[in-house]
Amino acid sequence: MRVLLIEDEERLVASLRDGLRTAGITTTHARTGREGLAAALEGDHDLVILDIGLPDQEGFTVLRRLRAAGSDVPVIILTARTSAEDTVRGLERGADDYMAKPFSFDELLARIRLRARRPEDAPVDSTLTVGRCTFDPAARELTCDGEPIPLSPRELQLAQLLMERADGVVTRAEALDAVWGSAARENVLDVYIRYLRTRLGADAIETVRGVGYRFRG
Ligand code: CA
């Protein structure tokens, strides 16, 4: 299952990504309404989680534009405002469900599973293959040339992130944010990249100078 998360609160994004990943759900992330709308219209997502208080525009505007563009992707809105009026406004504009912050992760997960376009138990091939390597999110296992690669949870998380985004470049900031959270020291990423290269082969991860990394497999 693929979920698009449109939310600007970094801590919440990091914890949701971690939680959803553990539940076998892949997330793409956008920080602003503009990026979010573009991602929602381009991507093949099973569900969108949409914050109302975004830096550039209200989530309601994103929702209206998304529906106006003909997208019927299920949307769960996240709102810090608990007023019934906001809820009604969201549902009238085409949201499928809403969660008032702060919310319990388990409850959100239950609603995602209920609302998502593709039911959780549908036979979906969720494995990711890039080059010689395949990642199986359900088994939390990375294999390259058919050989399982023993990795720690963080190493796996980093490898998964790089593989999910192998069609582009993962910036250093994105990798740090997604795997370690905003308090991370930057050199921790160098250490982990070096370790993954030792395990997977020096050419498995390309350095894109001044930007970040690309997984080659
Ligand atoms: Ca916000």
mmCIF file of C-alpha atoms and ligand atoms in Angstrom:
data_model
loop_
_atom_site.group_PDB
_atom_site.id
_atom_site.type_symbol
_atom_site.label_atom_id
_atom_site.label_comp_id
_atom_site.label_asym_id
_atom_site.label_seq_id
_atom_site.Cartn_x
_atom_site.Cartn_y
_atom_site.Cartn_z
ATOM 1 C CA MET A 1 0.000 0.000 0.000
ATOM 2 C CA ARG A 2 1.241 3.478 -0.854
ATOM 3 C CA VAL A 3 0.228 6.486 1.193
ATOM 4 C CA LEU A 4 0.942 10.136 0.388
ATOM 5 C CA LEU A 5 1.521 12.200 3.489
ATOM 6 C CA ILE A 6 1.005 15.963 3.059
ATOM 7 C CA GLU A 7 2.175 17.429 6.362
ATOM 8 C CA ASP A 8 4.702 20.050 7.430
ATOM 9 C CA GLU A 9 5.271 19.045 11.042
ATOM 10 C CA GLU A 10 8.608 17.220 10.851
ATOM 11 C CA ARG A 11 8.317 15.191 14.008
ATOM 12 C CA LEU A 12 4.886 13.958 13.116
ATOM 13 C CA VAL A 13 6.079 13.063 9.615
ATOM 14 C CA ALA A 14 9.035 11.092 10.995
ATOM 15 C CA SER A 15 6.932 9.149 13.458
ATOM 16 C CA LEU A 16 4.160 8.444 10.943
ATOM 17 C CA ARG A 17 6.660 7.250 8.353
ATOM 18 C CA ASP A 18 8.266 4.926 10.860
ATOM 19 C CA GLY A 19 4.963 3.591 12.090
ATOM 20 C CA LEU A 20 3.517 3.081 8.627
ATOM 21 C CA ARG A 21 6.698 1.448 7.384
ATOM 22 C CA THR A 22 6.531 -1.021 10.244
ATOM 23 C CA ALA A 23 2.955 -1.734 9.157
ATOM 24 C CA GLY A 24 4.236 -2.466 5.637
ATOM 25 C CA ILE A 25 2.920 0.796 4.179
ATOM 26 C CA THR A 26 5.132 2.870 1.902
ATOM 27 C CA THR A 27 4.879 6.634 2.310
ATOM 28 C CA THR A 28 5.722 9.505 0.017
ATOM 29 C CA HIS A 29 5.946 12.867 1.685
ATOM 30 C CA ALA A 30 5.178 16.448 0.704
ATOM 31 C CA ARG A 31 5.680 19.435 2.983
ATOM 32 C CA THR A 32 3.532 22.015 1.240
ATOM 33 C CA GLY A 33 0.103 22.081 -0.354
ATOM 34 C CA ARG A 34 1.544 22.790 -3.764
ATOM 35 C CA GLU A 35 3.976 19.855 -3.680
ATOM 36 C CA GLY A 36 1.291 17.686 -2.169
ATOM 37 C CA LEU A 37 -1.246 18.389 -4.866
ATOM 38 C CA ALA A 38 1.316 17.675 -7.588
ATOM 39 C CA ALA A 39 2.325 14.408 -5.921
ATOM 40 C CA ALA A 40 -1.304 13.389 -5.416
ATOM 41 C CA LEU A 41 -2.120 14.013 -9.067
ATOM 42 C CA GLU A 42 0.992 12.250 -10.366
ATOM 43 C CA GLY A 43 1.413 9.357 -8.020
ATOM 44 C CA ASP A 44 -0.296 6.034 -7.777
ATOM 45 C CA HIS A 45 -1.342 6.343 -4.138
ATOM 46 C CA ASP A 46 -3.920 4.269 -2.332
ATOM 47 C CA LEU A 47 -4.654 7.010 0.150
ATOM 48 C CA VAL A 48 -3.705 10.595 1.014
ATOM 49 C CA ILE A 49 -3.246 11.899 4.556
ATOM 50 C CA LEU A 50 -3.718 15.644 4.379
ATOM 51 C CA ASP A 51 -2.907 18.195 7.058
ATOM 52 C CA ILE A 52 -5.137 21.278 7.128
ATOM 53 C CA GLY A 53 -2.531 23.734 8.439
ATOM 54 C CA LEU A 54 0.099 23.748 5.675
ATOM 55 C CA PRO A 55 2.712 26.496 5.170
ATOM 56 C CA ASP A 56 1.485 27.751 1.795
ATOM 57 C CA GLN A 57 -2.236 27.015 1.736
ATOM 58 C CA GLU A 58 -4.967 25.301 3.685
ATOM 59 C CA GLY A 59 -5.385 21.578 3.234
ATOM 60 C CA PHE A 60 -9.000 22.318 2.279
ATOM 61 C CA THR A 61 -7.729 24.112 -0.832
ATOM 62 C CA VAL A 62 -5.563 21.124 -1.761
ATOM 63 C CA LEU A 63 -8.559 18.863 -1.311
ATOM 64 C CA ARG A 64 -10.804 21.047 -3.445
ATOM 65 C CA ARG A 65 -8.223 21.206 -6.245
ATOM 66 C CA LEU A 66 -7.595 17.485 -6.061
ATOM 67 C CA ARG A 67 -11.298 16.705 -6.467
ATOM 68 C CA ALA A 68 -11.686 19.397 -9.138
ATOM 69 C CA ALA A 69 -8.922 17.659 -11.089
ATOM 70 C CA GLY A 70 -10.987 14.480 -11.027
ATOM 71 C CA SER A 71 -8.971 12.471 -8.498
ATOM 72 C CA ASP A 72 -10.990 10.094 -6.352
ATOM 73 C CA VAL A 73 -8.084 8.959 -4.180
ATOM 74 C CA PRO A 74 -9.308 8.461 -0.592
ATOM 75 C CA VAL A 75 -8.296 11.358 1.676
ATOM 76 C CA ILE A 76 -8.055 11.422 5.456
ATOM 77 C CA ILE A 77 -7.645 14.955 6.769
ATOM 78 C CA LEU A 78 -5.620 15.761 9.855
ATOM 79 C CA THR A 79 -6.715 18.785 11.741
ATOM 80 C CA ALA A 80 -5.484 20.461 14.880
ATOM 81 C CA ARG A 81 -8.842 22.178 15.039
ATOM 82 C CA THR A 82 -11.448 20.052 16.670
ATOM 83 C CA SER A 83 -14.456 22.105 15.761
ATOM 84 C CA ALA A 84 -17.347 20.260 14.199
ATOM 85 C CA GLU A 85 -17.494 22.994 11.572
ATOM 86 C CA ASP A 86 -14.044 22.121 10.225
ATOM 87 C CA THR A 87 -14.917 18.463 10.102
ATOM 88 C CA VAL A 88 -18.083 19.122 8.155
ATOM 89 C CA ARG A 89 -16.207 21.447 5.817
ATOM 90 C CA GLY A 90 -13.622 18.741 5.147
ATOM 91 C CA LEU A 91 -16.147 16.029 4.522
ATOM 92 C CA GLU A 92 -18.220 18.298 2.284
ATOM 93 C CA ARG A 93 -15.179 19.042 0.183
ATOM 94 C CA GLY A 94 -14.601 15.402 -0.475
ATOM 95 C CA ALA A 95 -12.553 14.043 2.410
ATOM 96 C CA ASP A 96 -13.352 10.447 3.263
ATOM 97 C CA ASP A 97 -12.462 10.680 6.911
ATOM 98 C CA TYR A 98 -10.699 12.917 9.388
ATOM 99 C CA MET A 99 -8.542 12.686 12.499
ATOM 100 C CA ALA A 100 -8.235 15.445 15.075
ATOM 101 C CA LYS A 101 -4.711 16.027 16.412
ATOM 102 C CA PRO A 102 -3.428 14.674 18.683
ATOM 103 C CA PHE A 103 -4.542 11.241 17.553
ATOM 104 C CA SER A 104 -3.547 7.696 18.313
ATOM 105 C CA PHE A 105 -1.411 6.052 15.645
ATOM 106 C CA ASP A 106 -3.346 2.800 15.950
ATOM 107 C CA GLU A 107 -6.588 4.586 15.242
ATOM 108 C CA LEU A 108 -5.124 6.295 12.203
ATOM 109 C CA LEU A 109 -3.773 2.966 10.951
ATOM 110 C CA ALA A 110 -7.199 1.372 11.360
ATOM 111 C CA ARG A 111 -8.782 4.183 9.336
ATOM 112 C CA ILE A 112 -6.118 3.969 6.648
ATOM 113 C CA ARG A 113 -6.827 0.270 6.261
ATOM 114 C CA LEU A 114 -10.543 0.926 6.135
ATOM 115 C CA ARG A 115 -10.380 3.736 3.605
ATOM 116 C CA ALA A 116 -7.502 2.801 1.332
ATOM 117 C CA ARG A 117 -8.237 2.159 -2.279
ATOM 118 C CA ARG A 118 -6.458 -1.160 -2.203
ATOM 119 C CA PRO A 119 -7.386 -3.335 0.767
ATOM 120 C CA GLU A 120 -4.480 -4.402 2.933
ATOM 121 C CA ASP A 121 -5.109 -8.088 2.374
ATOM 122 C CA ALA A 122 -5.324 -7.888 -1.404
ATOM 123 C CA PRO A 123 -2.586 -9.880 -3.088
ATOM 124 C CA VAL A 124 -0.218 -7.001 -3.755
ATOM 125 C CA ASP A 125 3.377 -7.501 -4.719
ATOM 126 C CA SER A 126 4.898 -4.987 -2.384
ATOM 127 C CA THR A 127 8.499 -6.094 -2.866
ATOM 128 C CA LEU A 128 10.881 -3.539 -4.282
ATOM 129 C CA THR A 129 13.505 -4.566 -6.795
ATOM 130 C CA VAL A 130 16.351 -2.332 -7.898
ATOM 131 C CA GLY A 131 19.216 -3.826 -9.881
ATOM 132 C CA ARG A 132 20.464 -6.947 -8.142
ATOM 133 C CA CYS A 133 18.610 -6.248 -4.916
ATOM 134 C CA THR A 134 15.091 -6.933 -3.678
ATOM 135 C CA PHE A 135 13.540 -5.616 -0.507
ATOM 136 C CA ASP A 136 10.590 -7.412 1.058
ATOM 137 C CA PRO A 137 8.859 -5.004 3.486
ATOM 138 C CA ALA A 138 6.681 -7.730 5.029
ATOM 139 C CA ALA A 139 9.679 -9.934 5.876
ATOM 140 C CA ARG A 140 11.968 -6.916 6.491
ATOM 141 C CA GLU A 141 14.561 -8.623 4.339
ATOM 142 C CA LEU A 142 16.973 -7.370 1.721
ATOM 143 C CA THR A 143 18.435 -9.837 -0.743
ATOM 144 C CA CYS A 144 21.047 -9.100 -3.392
ATOM 145 C CA ASP A 145 21.814 -11.704 -6.068
ATOM 146 C CA GLY A 146 19.466 -13.941 -4.102
ATOM 147 C CA GLU A 147 21.592 -13.739 -0.940
ATOM 148 C CA PRO A 148 20.001 -12.291 2.209
ATOM 149 C CA ILE A 149 21.990 -9.309 3.509
ATOM 150 C CA PRO A 150 22.122 -9.095 7.313
ATOM 151 C CA LEU A 151 21.313 -5.505 8.290
ATOM 152 C CA SER A 152 20.289 -3.707 11.460
ATOM 153 C CA PRO A 153 16.831 -2.047 11.545
ATOM 154 C CA ARG A 154 18.283 1.398 10.737
ATOM 155 C CA GLU A 155 20.408 0.066 7.911
ATOM 156 C CA LEU A 156 17.327 -1.642 6.499
ATOM 157 C CA GLN A 157 15.339 1.561 6.829
ATOM 158 C CA LEU A 158 17.999 3.508 4.944
ATOM 159 C CA ALA A 159 18.274 0.834 2.243
ATOM 160 C CA GLN A 160 14.482 0.765 1.859
ATOM 161 C CA LEU A 161 14.299 4.534 1.536
ATOM 162 C CA LEU A 162 17.025 4.565 -1.121
ATOM 163 C CA MET A 163 15.361 1.728 -3.023
ATOM 164 C CA GLU A 164 11.886 3.295 -2.922
ATOM 165 C CA ARG A 165 13.316 6.423 -4.432
ATOM 166 C CA ALA A 166 15.786 4.802 -6.821
ATOM 167 C CA ASP A 167 14.264 6.664 -9.765
ATOM 168 C CA GLY A 168 15.585 9.894 -8.279
ATOM 169 C CA VAL A 169 18.038 11.185 -5.724
ATOM 170 C CA VAL A 170 17.515 11.014 -1.974
ATOM 171 C CA THR A 171 19.000 14.143 -0.451
ATOM 172 C CA ARG A 172 21.132 13.919 2.685
ATOM 173 C CA ALA A 173 18.543 15.939 4.597
ATOM 174 C CA GLU A 174 15.747 13.601 3.529
ATOM 175 C CA ALA A 175 17.682 10.508 4.531
ATOM 176 C CA LEU A 176 18.629 11.964 7.910
ATOM 177 C CA ASP A 177 15.099 13.112 8.554
ATOM 178 C CA ALA A 178 13.466 9.843 7.513
ATOM 179 C CA VAL A 179 15.817 7.463 9.302
ATOM 180 C CA TRP A 180 17.103 9.373 12.338
ATOM 181 C CA GLY A 181 14.780 12.330 12.777
ATOM 182 C CA SER A 182 15.674 15.973 12.875
ATOM 183 C CA ALA A 183 18.081 15.725 15.825
ATOM 184 C CA ALA A 184 20.542 13.500 13.933
ATOM 185 C CA ARG A 185 24.220 14.344 13.535
ATOM 186 C CA GLU A 186 25.034 14.510 9.871
ATOM 187 C CA ASN A 187 28.054 12.220 9.965
ATOM 188 C CA VAL A 188 25.904 9.290 11.070
ATOM 189 C CA LEU A 189 24.647 9.087 7.478
ATOM 190 C CA ASP A 190 28.202 8.755 6.090
ATOM 191 C CA VAL A 191 28.849 5.904 8.479
ATOM 192 C CA TYR A 192 25.698 4.059 7.415
ATOM 193 C CA ILE A 193 26.245 4.637 3.693
ATOM 194 C CA ARG A 194 29.784 3.264 4.056
ATOM 195 C CA TYR A 195 28.428 0.241 5.870
ATOM 196 C CA LEU A 196 25.766 -0.448 3.225
ATOM 197 C CA ARG A 197 28.425 -0.193 0.514
ATOM 198 C CA THR A 198 30.555 -2.706 2.366
ATOM 199 C CA ARG A 199 27.609 -5.089 2.468
ATOM 200 C CA LEU A 200 26.121 -4.492 -0.979
ATOM 201 C CA GLY A 201 29.150 -3.552 -3.040
ATOM 202 C CA ALA A 202 30.820 -0.198 -3.562
ATOM 203 C CA ASP A 203 28.761 0.611 -6.666
ATOM 204 C CA ALA A 204 25.384 -0.215 -5.107
ATOM 205 C CA ILE A 205 24.900 3.351 -3.909
ATOM 206 C CA GLU A 206 25.948 6.242 -6.097
ATOM 207 C CA THR A 207 26.931 9.568 -4.530
ATOM 208 C CA VAL A 208 25.331 12.471 -6.363
ATOM 209 C CA ARG A 209 27.784 15.199 -5.501
ATOM 210 C CA GLY A 210 26.365 18.033 -3.460
ATOM 211 C CA VAL A 211 22.885 16.464 -3.456
ATOM 212 C CA GLY A 212 22.644 13.004 -1.978
ATOM 213 C CA TYR A 213 22.483 9.360 -3.001
ATOM 214 C CA ARG A 214 20.947 7.117 -5.600
ATOM 215 C CA PHE A 215 20.482 3.391 -5.203
ATOM 216 C CA ARG A 216 21.829 1.343 -8.110
ATOM 217 C CA GLY A 217 21.503 -2.163 -6.709
HETATM 218 CA CA CA B 1 0.683 21.686 9.944
#
